[in-house]
């Protein structure tokens, strides 16, 4: 069974909102390591203005701490960056894809719709984060059913099943990542919600921000509805975590 490590791979400070983190996952399997999202990368930390630009830094509230990068977090577990054979992206926004260049030999799995959105030149992405020519492996649509939702198998060759679960809206190809844990699942929901409170309320102040940053807000709200159903009806089967809510990180991982 895959062992799941939780990583805090970045901090964002936006005025009038709670401090948020970049909650990545490291999947440890006898056949190698896989990283779910990559947080803020080493190159972002070393050259923030050249990589991201001042307007984006200020809008998103990027904080640049080398010890927070995925590559440094993984090294503290005793692994080498070369042990990371796979990266699974929920989507390619700059706070999720910044660490890609730190793992240049990893295969990068993402929904085919998300890769198409990147390659279309959408202004929400940062081309410098892809300048190293990632080894893209787009995952196509399938007829796989997962707890009433469509899902796509991610070909990792690991001992446990890993799926991309389309949760479109935040971006055109945004997906959650579901990891089987014996008879249960963990679902990393990416940015399908910013704060866990969105699973239970429609009038949280962050909802306006989520709507403003969505490629398709109607689809975003449909995806949020799917997560609410899972949370309300199947919480004994699936544990849902998001990317940004600091309270979802296990104790001791906020530093």
PDB file of C-alpha atoms in Angstrom:
ATOM      1  CA  UNK A   1       0.000   0.000   0.000  1.00  0.00           C
ATOM      2  CA  UNK A   2       1.207   3.503  -0.802  1.00  0.00           C
ATOM      3  CA  UNK A   3       2.476   5.497   2.157  1.00  0.00           C
ATOM      4  CA  UNK A   4       1.272   9.121   2.047  1.00  0.00           C
ATOM      5  CA  UNK A   5       3.444  11.945   3.381  1.00  0.00           C
ATOM      6  CA  UNK A   6       1.963  15.438   3.761  1.00  0.00           C
ATOM      7  CA  UNK A   7       4.216  18.337   2.708  1.00  0.00           C
ATOM      8  CA  UNK A   8       3.834  22.060   3.262  1.00  0.00           C
ATOM      9  CA  UNK A   9       5.446  23.442   0.091  1.00  0.00           C
ATOM     10  CA  UNK A  10       4.711  27.134   0.349  1.00  0.00           C
ATOM     11  CA  UNK A  11       2.859  29.941   2.064  1.00  0.00           C
ATOM     12  CA  UNK A  12       0.607  32.622   0.555  1.00  0.00           C
ATOM     13  CA  UNK A  13      -0.394  35.808   2.378  1.00  0.00           C
ATOM     14  CA  UNK A  14      -3.310  37.707   0.828  1.00  0.00           C
ATOM     15  CA  UNK A  15      -4.703  40.793   2.548  1.00  0.00           C
ATOM     16  CA  UNK A  16      -8.029  40.247   4.346  1.00  0.00           C
ATOM     17  CA  UNK A  17      -7.813  36.440   3.991  1.00  0.00           C
ATOM     18  CA  UNK A  18      -6.387  33.746   6.280  1.00  0.00           C
ATOM     19  CA  UNK A  19      -2.803  32.588   5.743  1.00  0.00           C
ATOM     20  CA  UNK A  20      -2.868  29.654   3.340  1.00  0.00           C
ATOM     21  CA  UNK A  21      -0.365  26.932   2.462  1.00  0.00           C
ATOM     22  CA  UNK A  22       0.573  24.738  -0.494  1.00  0.00           C
ATOM     23  CA  UNK A  23      -0.398  21.267   0.707  1.00  0.00           C
ATOM     24  CA  UNK A  24       1.352  18.703  -1.479  1.00  0.00           C
ATOM     25  CA  UNK A  25       1.522  14.936  -1.044  1.00  0.00           C
ATOM     26  CA  UNK A  26       4.488  12.606  -1.423  1.00  0.00           C
ATOM     27  CA  UNK A  27       3.418   9.076  -2.349  1.00  0.00           C
ATOM     28  CA  UNK A  28       5.959   6.472  -1.254  1.00  0.00           C
ATOM     29  CA  UNK A  29       5.743   3.117  -2.992  1.00  0.00           C
ATOM     30  CA  UNK A  30       8.230   0.251  -3.408  1.00  0.00           C
ATOM     31  CA  UNK A  31       8.321   1.203  -7.095  1.00  0.00           C
ATOM     32  CA  UNK A  32       9.310   4.816  -6.463  1.00  0.00           C
ATOM     33  CA  UNK A  33       8.000   8.182  -5.361  1.00  0.00           C
ATOM     34  CA  UNK A  34       5.261  10.384  -6.794  1.00  0.00           C
ATOM     35  CA  UNK A  35       4.533  13.983  -5.892  1.00  0.00           C
ATOM     36  CA  UNK A  36       1.013  15.431  -5.981  1.00  0.00           C
ATOM     37  CA  UNK A  37       1.492  19.094  -6.974  1.00  0.00           C
ATOM     38  CA  UNK A  38       4.853  20.794  -6.492  1.00  0.00           C
ATOM     39  CA  UNK A  39       4.272  24.060  -4.641  1.00  0.00           C
ATOM     40  CA  UNK A  40       6.730  26.951  -4.867  1.00  0.00           C
ATOM     41  CA  UNK A  41       9.967  25.823  -6.504  1.00  0.00           C
ATOM     42  CA  UNK A  42      13.648  26.512  -5.915  1.00  0.00           C
ATOM     43  CA  UNK A  43      13.904  28.728  -8.990  1.00  0.00           C
ATOM     44  CA  UNK A  44      10.878  30.709  -7.797  1.00  0.00           C
ATOM     45  CA  UNK A  45      12.667  31.305  -4.495  1.00  0.00           C
ATOM     46  CA  UNK A  46      15.992  32.178  -6.118  1.00  0.00           C
ATOM     47  CA  UNK A  47      14.666  34.473  -8.864  1.00  0.00           C
ATOM     48  CA  UNK A  48      11.098  35.459  -7.963  1.00  0.00           C
ATOM     49  CA  UNK A  49      10.828  38.609 -10.062  1.00  0.00           C
ATOM     50  CA  UNK A  50      12.265  36.959 -13.179  1.00  0.00           C
ATOM     51  CA  UNK A  51      10.137  33.844 -12.775  1.00  0.00           C
ATOM     52  CA  UNK A  52       6.831  35.285 -11.588  1.00  0.00           C
ATOM     53  CA  UNK A  53       6.854  39.061 -11.814  1.00  0.00           C
ATOM     54  CA  UNK A  54       5.899  41.560  -9.130  1.00  0.00           C
ATOM     55  CA  UNK A  55       2.164  41.830  -9.995  1.00  0.00           C
ATOM     56  CA  UNK A  56       1.609  38.068  -9.564  1.00  0.00           C
ATOM     57  CA  UNK A  57       3.731  37.942  -6.417  1.00  0.00           C
ATOM     58  CA  UNK A  58       1.630  40.691  -4.853  1.00  0.00           C
ATOM     59  CA  UNK A  59      -1.726  39.331  -6.061  1.00  0.00           C
ATOM     60  CA  UNK A  60      -1.125  35.783  -4.822  1.00  0.00           C
ATOM     61  CA  UNK A  61       0.938  36.743  -1.774  1.00  0.00           C
ATOM     62  CA  UNK A  62       3.870  34.437  -2.515  1.00  0.00           C
ATOM     63  CA  UNK A  63       6.328  33.940   0.345  1.00  0.00           C
ATOM     64  CA  UNK A  64       9.743  32.643  -0.676  1.00  0.00           C
ATOM     65  CA  UNK A  65      11.383  30.198   1.757  1.00  0.00           C
ATOM     66  CA  UNK A  66      13.777  27.577   0.421  1.00  0.00           C
ATOM     67  CA  UNK A  67      13.024  25.193   3.290  1.00  0.00           C
ATOM     68  CA  UNK A  68       9.396  25.063   2.101  1.00  0.00           C
ATOM     69  CA  UNK A  69      10.183  23.805  -1.391  1.00  0.00           C
ATOM     70  CA  UNK A  70       9.206  20.239  -2.223  1.00  0.00           C
ATOM     71  CA  UNK A  71      12.766  19.283  -3.100  1.00  0.00           C
ATOM     72  CA  UNK A  72      14.047  20.370   0.332  1.00  0.00           C
ATOM     73  CA  UNK A  73      11.100  18.738   2.128  1.00  0.00           C
ATOM     74  CA  UNK A  74      11.768  15.465   0.312  1.00  0.00           C
ATOM     75  CA  UNK A  75      15.474  15.581   1.119  1.00  0.00           C
ATOM     76  CA  UNK A  76      14.599  15.827   4.807  1.00  0.00           C
ATOM     77  CA  UNK A  77      12.829  12.469   4.469  1.00  0.00           C
ATOM     78  CA  UNK A  78      16.146  11.049   3.287  1.00  0.00           C
ATOM     79  CA  UNK A  79      15.178  10.801  -0.381  1.00  0.00           C
ATOM     80  CA  UNK A  80      16.915  12.172  -3.449  1.00  0.00           C
ATOM     81  CA  UNK A  81      14.990  14.341  -5.932  1.00  0.00           C
ATOM     82  CA  UNK A  82      15.863  11.685  -8.516  1.00  0.00           C
ATOM     83  CA  UNK A  83      13.719   9.204  -6.551  1.00  0.00           C
ATOM     84  CA  UNK A  84      10.634  11.177  -7.648  1.00  0.00           C
ATOM     85  CA  UNK A  85       9.647   9.325 -10.799  1.00  0.00           C
ATOM     86  CA  UNK A  86       6.205  10.865 -11.207  1.00  0.00           C
ATOM     87  CA  UNK A  87       4.442  14.162 -10.594  1.00  0.00           C
ATOM     88  CA  UNK A  88       0.645  14.344 -10.626  1.00  0.00           C
ATOM     89  CA  UNK A  89      -0.748  17.846 -11.086  1.00  0.00           C
ATOM     90  CA  UNK A  90      -4.219  18.882 -10.060  1.00  0.00           C
ATOM     91  CA  UNK A  91      -3.633  21.835 -12.414  1.00  0.00           C
ATOM     92  CA  UNK A  92      -0.846  24.126 -13.572  1.00  0.00           C
ATOM     93  CA  UNK A  93      -1.369  27.383 -11.694  1.00  0.00           C
ATOM     94  CA  UNK A  94       1.967  28.905 -10.607  1.00  0.00           C
ATOM     95  CA  UNK A  95       1.635  27.974  -6.923  1.00  0.00           C
ATOM     96  CA  UNK A  96       1.111  24.344  -7.935  1.00  0.00           C
ATOM     97  CA  UNK A  97       3.637  23.959 -10.758  1.00  0.00           C
ATOM     98  CA  UNK A  98       6.568  26.021  -9.466  1.00  0.00           C
ATOM     99  CA  UNK A  99       8.580  22.978  -8.384  1.00  0.00           C
ATOM    100  CA  UNK A 100       8.372  21.105 -11.686  1.00  0.00           C
ATOM    101  CA  UNK A 101      11.873  22.158 -12.727  1.00  0.00           C
ATOM    102  CA  UNK A 102      13.305  20.675  -9.514  1.00  0.00           C
ATOM    103  CA  UNK A 103      12.340  17.201 -10.794  1.00  0.00           C
ATOM    104  CA  UNK A 104      13.246  17.429 -14.513  1.00  0.00           C
ATOM    105  CA  UNK A 105      13.344  13.656 -15.048  1.00  0.00           C
ATOM    106  CA  UNK A 106       9.898  12.943 -13.569  1.00  0.00           C
ATOM    107  CA  UNK A 107       6.931  12.125 -15.771  1.00  0.00           C
ATOM    108  CA  UNK A 108       4.237  14.764 -15.264  1.00  0.00           C
ATOM    109  CA  UNK A 109       0.683  13.401 -15.289  1.00  0.00           C
ATOM    110  CA  UNK A 110      -2.262  15.776 -15.756  1.00  0.00           C
ATOM    111  CA  UNK A 111      -5.629  15.867 -17.486  1.00  0.00           C
ATOM    112  CA  UNK A 112      -5.376  16.286 -21.248  1.00  0.00           C
ATOM    113  CA  UNK A 113      -7.727  19.286 -20.947  1.00  0.00           C
ATOM    114  CA  UNK A 114      -5.334  20.996 -18.545  1.00  0.00           C
ATOM    115  CA  UNK A 115      -2.336  20.498 -20.798  1.00  0.00           C
ATOM    116  CA  UNK A 116      -4.347  21.873 -23.715  1.00  0.00           C
ATOM    117  CA  UNK A 117      -5.216  24.917 -21.595  1.00  0.00           C
ATOM    118  CA  UNK A 118      -1.521  25.480 -20.843  1.00  0.00           C
ATOM    119  CA  UNK A 119      -0.525  25.084 -24.478  1.00  0.00           C
ATOM    120  CA  UNK A 120      -3.275  27.462 -25.595  1.00  0.00           C
ATOM    121  CA  UNK A 121      -1.355  30.325 -24.009  1.00  0.00           C
ATOM    122  CA  UNK A 122      -3.815  31.015 -21.179  1.00  0.00           C
ATOM    123  CA  UNK A 123      -2.570  33.996 -19.196  1.00  0.00           C
ATOM    124  CA  UNK A 124      -3.221  32.312 -15.847  1.00  0.00           C
ATOM    125  CA  UNK A 125      -0.099  30.167 -16.274  1.00  0.00           C
ATOM    126  CA  UNK A 126       3.591  31.158 -16.071  1.00  0.00           C
ATOM    127  CA  UNK A 127       5.547  29.910 -19.117  1.00  0.00           C
ATOM    128  CA  UNK A 128       8.919  30.227 -17.361  1.00  0.00           C
ATOM    129  CA  UNK A 129       7.866  27.394 -15.044  1.00  0.00           C
ATOM    130  CA  UNK A 130       7.680  25.107 -18.091  1.00  0.00           C
ATOM    131  CA  UNK A 131      10.848  26.324 -19.843  1.00  0.00           C
ATOM    132  CA  UNK A 132      12.705  23.121 -18.913  1.00  0.00           C
ATOM    133  CA  UNK A 133      10.302  21.138 -21.168  1.00  0.00           C
ATOM    134  CA  UNK A 134       8.488  18.907 -18.646  1.00  0.00           C
ATOM    135  CA  UNK A 135       7.903  15.284 -19.605  1.00  0.00           C
ATOM    136  CA  UNK A 136       4.156  15.731 -19.996  1.00  0.00           C
ATOM    137  CA  UNK A 137       1.952  12.639 -19.866  1.00  0.00           C
ATOM    138  CA  UNK A 138      -1.646  13.783 -20.500  1.00  0.00           C
ATOM    139  CA  UNK A 139      -4.330  11.489 -19.094  1.00  0.00           C
ATOM    140  CA  UNK A 140      -7.315  11.003 -21.389  1.00  0.00           C
ATOM    141  CA  UNK A 141     -11.003  10.603 -20.644  1.00  0.00           C
ATOM    142  CA  UNK A 142     -12.207   7.149 -19.636  1.00  0.00           C
ATOM    143  CA  UNK A 143     -15.386   5.366 -18.563  1.00  0.00           C
ATOM    144  CA  UNK A 144     -14.039   4.585 -15.082  1.00  0.00           C
ATOM    145  CA  UNK A 145     -16.558   5.241 -12.298  1.00  0.00           C
ATOM    146  CA  UNK A 146     -15.292   6.285  -8.878  1.00  0.00           C
ATOM    147  CA  UNK A 147     -17.908   6.774  -6.170  1.00  0.00           C
ATOM    148  CA  UNK A 148     -20.343   8.127  -8.738  1.00  0.00           C
ATOM    149  CA  UNK A 149     -17.831  10.381 -10.492  1.00  0.00           C
ATOM    150  CA  UNK A 150     -15.847   9.844 -13.666  1.00  0.00           C
ATOM    151  CA  UNK A 151     -12.189   9.064 -13.066  1.00  0.00           C
ATOM    152  CA  UNK A 152      -9.006   8.334 -14.992  1.00  0.00           C
ATOM    153  CA  UNK A 153      -6.301   5.875 -13.978  1.00  0.00           C
ATOM    154  CA  UNK A 154      -2.830   7.367 -13.604  1.00  0.00           C
ATOM    155  CA  UNK A 155      -0.260   4.865 -14.957  1.00  0.00           C
ATOM    156  CA  UNK A 156       2.311   4.864 -12.155  1.00  0.00           C
ATOM    157  CA  UNK A 157       2.885   1.119 -11.796  1.00  0.00           C
ATOM    158  CA  UNK A 158       2.411   1.517  -8.040  1.00  0.00           C
ATOM    159  CA  UNK A 159       0.973  -1.017  -5.615  1.00  0.00           C
ATOM    160  CA  UNK A 160      -2.174   1.068  -4.993  1.00  0.00           C
ATOM    161  CA  UNK A 161      -4.538   2.673  -7.470  1.00  0.00           C
ATOM    162  CA  UNK A 162      -4.191   6.409  -8.151  1.00  0.00           C
ATOM    163  CA  UNK A 163      -6.856   8.284 -10.119  1.00  0.00           C
ATOM    164  CA  UNK A 164      -7.414  11.707 -11.605  1.00  0.00           C
ATOM    165  CA  UNK A 165     -10.970  12.803 -10.768  1.00  0.00           C
ATOM    166  CA  UNK A 166     -12.193  15.657 -13.014  1.00  0.00           C
ATOM    167  CA  UNK A 167     -13.301  18.595 -10.876  1.00  0.00           C
ATOM    168  CA  UNK A 168     -13.340  21.171 -13.648  1.00  0.00           C
ATOM    169  CA  UNK A 169     -14.049  24.853 -13.196  1.00  0.00           C
ATOM    170  CA  UNK A 170     -11.181  26.406 -11.296  1.00  0.00           C
ATOM    171  CA  UNK A 171      -9.254  25.692 -14.485  1.00  0.00           C
ATOM    172  CA  UNK A 172     -10.444  24.005 -17.665  1.00  0.00           C
ATOM    173  CA  UNK A 173      -8.746  20.736 -16.719  1.00  0.00           C
ATOM    174  CA  UNK A 174      -8.617  20.874 -12.933  1.00  0.00           C
ATOM    175  CA  UNK A 175      -8.720  17.429 -11.278  1.00  0.00           C
ATOM    176  CA  UNK A 176      -8.577  15.909  -7.856  1.00  0.00           C
ATOM    177  CA  UNK A 177      -6.183  13.052  -7.139  1.00  0.00           C
ATOM    178  CA  UNK A 178      -7.630   9.960  -5.443  1.00  0.00           C
ATOM    179  CA  UNK A 179      -5.265   7.494  -3.741  1.00  0.00           C
ATOM    180  CA  UNK A 180      -6.506   4.106  -2.607  1.00  0.00           C
ATOM    181  CA  UNK A 181      -5.642   3.199   0.970  1.00  0.00           C
ATOM    182  CA  UNK A 182      -6.804  -0.422   1.373  1.00  0.00           C
ATOM    183  CA  UNK A 183     -10.632  -0.095   1.487  1.00  0.00           C
ATOM    184  CA  UNK A 184     -10.576   3.681   1.819  1.00  0.00           C
ATOM    185  CA  UNK A 185      -9.445   6.617  -0.289  1.00  0.00           C
ATOM    186  CA  UNK A 186      -7.756   9.962   0.156  1.00  0.00           C
ATOM    187  CA  UNK A 187      -8.870  12.630  -2.309  1.00  0.00           C
ATOM    188  CA  UNK A 188      -6.626  15.624  -2.809  1.00  0.00           C
ATOM    189  CA  UNK A 189      -9.119  18.142  -4.163  1.00  0.00           C
ATOM    190  CA  UNK A 190      -6.575  20.740  -5.269  1.00  0.00           C
ATOM    191  CA  UNK A 191      -8.254  24.131  -5.613  1.00  0.00           C
ATOM    192  CA  UNK A 192     -11.790  22.790  -5.989  1.00  0.00           C
ATOM    193  CA  UNK A 193     -12.128  24.616  -2.680  1.00  0.00           C
ATOM    194  CA  UNK A 194      -9.758  27.092  -1.035  1.00  0.00           C
ATOM    195  CA  UNK A 195     -10.937  26.634   2.549  1.00  0.00           C
ATOM    196  CA  UNK A 196     -12.676  23.608   4.037  1.00  0.00           C
ATOM    197  CA  UNK A 197     -15.565  25.805   5.178  1.00  0.00           C
ATOM    198  CA  UNK A 198     -16.702  25.864   1.540  1.00  0.00           C
ATOM    199  CA  UNK A 199     -17.784  22.242   1.900  1.00  0.00           C
ATOM    200  CA  UNK A 200     -20.529  23.328   4.250  1.00  0.00           C
ATOM    201  CA  UNK A 201     -21.423  26.946   3.431  1.00  0.00           C
ATOM    202  CA  UNK A 202     -22.189  29.067   0.375  1.00  0.00           C
ATOM    203  CA  UNK A 203     -21.591  32.451   1.960  1.00  0.00           C
ATOM    204  CA  UNK A 204     -17.986  32.240   3.138  1.00  0.00           C
ATOM    205  CA  UNK A 205     -16.007  35.371   2.129  1.00  0.00           C
ATOM    206  CA  UNK A 206     -13.494  33.260   0.186  1.00  0.00           C
ATOM    207  CA  UNK A 207     -16.255  32.105  -2.180  1.00  0.00           C
ATOM    208  CA  UNK A 208     -16.107  35.416  -4.058  1.00  0.00           C
ATOM    209  CA  UNK A 209     -12.374  34.962  -4.594  1.00  0.00           C
ATOM    210  CA  UNK A 210     -12.896  31.392  -5.802  1.00  0.00           C
ATOM    211  CA  UNK A 211     -15.529  32.572  -8.276  1.00  0.00           C
ATOM    212  CA  UNK A 212     -13.314  35.378  -9.572  1.00  0.00           C
ATOM    213  CA  UNK A 213     -10.360  33.060 -10.202  1.00  0.00           C
ATOM    214  CA  UNK A 214     -12.344  30.298 -11.902  1.00  0.00           C
ATOM    215  CA  UNK A 215     -12.096  29.637 -15.628  1.00  0.00           C
ATOM    216  CA  UNK A 216     -15.738  28.507 -15.470  1.00  0.00           C
ATOM    217  CA  UNK A 217     -17.556  29.341 -12.253  1.00  0.00           C
ATOM    218  CA  UNK A 218     -20.629  27.248 -13.078  1.00  0.00           C
ATOM    219  CA  UNK A 219     -18.444  24.155 -13.493  1.00  0.00           C
ATOM    220  CA  UNK A 220     -16.536  25.085 -10.332  1.00  0.00           C
ATOM    221  CA  UNK A 221     -19.775  25.123  -8.346  1.00  0.00           C
ATOM    222  CA  UNK A 222     -20.850  21.781  -9.840  1.00  0.00           C
ATOM    223  CA  UNK A 223     -17.501  20.286  -8.790  1.00  0.00           C
ATOM    224  CA  UNK A 224     -17.885  21.736  -5.310  1.00  0.00           C
ATOM    225  CA  UNK A 225     -21.295  20.073  -5.135  1.00  0.00           C
ATOM    226  CA  UNK A 226     -19.673  16.713  -5.905  1.00  0.00           C
ATOM    227  CA  UNK A 227     -17.226  17.217  -3.055  1.00  0.00           C
ATOM    228  CA  UNK A 228     -20.028  18.150  -0.682  1.00  0.00           C
ATOM    229  CA  UNK A 229     -21.860  14.937  -1.566  1.00  0.00           C
ATOM    230  CA  UNK A 230     -18.745  12.858  -0.894  1.00  0.00           C
ATOM    231  CA  UNK A 231     -18.161  14.687   2.367  1.00  0.00           C
ATOM    232  CA  UNK A 232     -21.764  14.309   3.529  1.00  0.00           C
ATOM    233  CA  UNK A 233     -22.506  10.777   2.337  1.00  0.00           C
ATOM    234  CA  UNK A 234     -19.195   8.927   2.019  1.00  0.00           C
ATOM    235  CA  UNK A 235     -16.903  10.367   4.672  1.00  0.00           C
ATOM    236  CA  UNK A 236     -16.338   6.829   5.984  1.00  0.00           C
ATOM    237  CA  UNK A 237     -14.915   5.852   2.581  1.00  0.00           C
ATOM    238  CA  UNK A 238     -13.043   8.936   1.394  1.00  0.00           C
ATOM    239  CA  UNK A 239     -11.003  11.570   3.231  1.00  0.00           C
ATOM    240  CA  UNK A 240     -10.998  14.880   1.363  1.00  0.00           C
ATOM    241  CA  UNK A 241      -8.203  17.417   1.685  1.00  0.00           C
ATOM    242  CA  UNK A 242      -7.610  20.631  -0.227  1.00  0.00           C
ATOM    243  CA  UNK A 243      -4.449  22.483  -1.185  1.00  0.00           C
ATOM    244  CA  UNK A 244      -4.649  25.740   0.735  1.00  0.00           C
ATOM    245  CA  UNK A 245      -6.385  25.267   4.100  1.00  0.00           C
ATOM    246  CA  UNK A 246      -3.684  25.427   6.769  1.00  0.00           C
ATOM    247  CA  UNK A 247      -5.880  23.541   9.254  1.00  0.00           C
ATOM    248  CA  UNK A 248      -5.800  20.422   7.043  1.00  0.00           C
ATOM    249  CA  UNK A 249      -2.053  19.976   7.433  1.00  0.00           C
ATOM    250  CA  UNK A 250      -1.076  17.436  10.098  1.00  0.00           C
ATOM    251  CA  UNK A 251       0.268  18.977  13.288  1.00  0.00           C
ATOM    252  CA  UNK A 252       3.829  20.196  13.055  1.00  0.00           C
ATOM    253  CA  UNK A 253       3.917  20.726   9.299  1.00  0.00           C
ATOM    254  CA  UNK A 254       3.138  24.430   9.196  1.00  0.00           C
ATOM    255  CA  UNK A 255       6.829  25.342   9.544  1.00  0.00           C
TER     256      UNK A 255
END
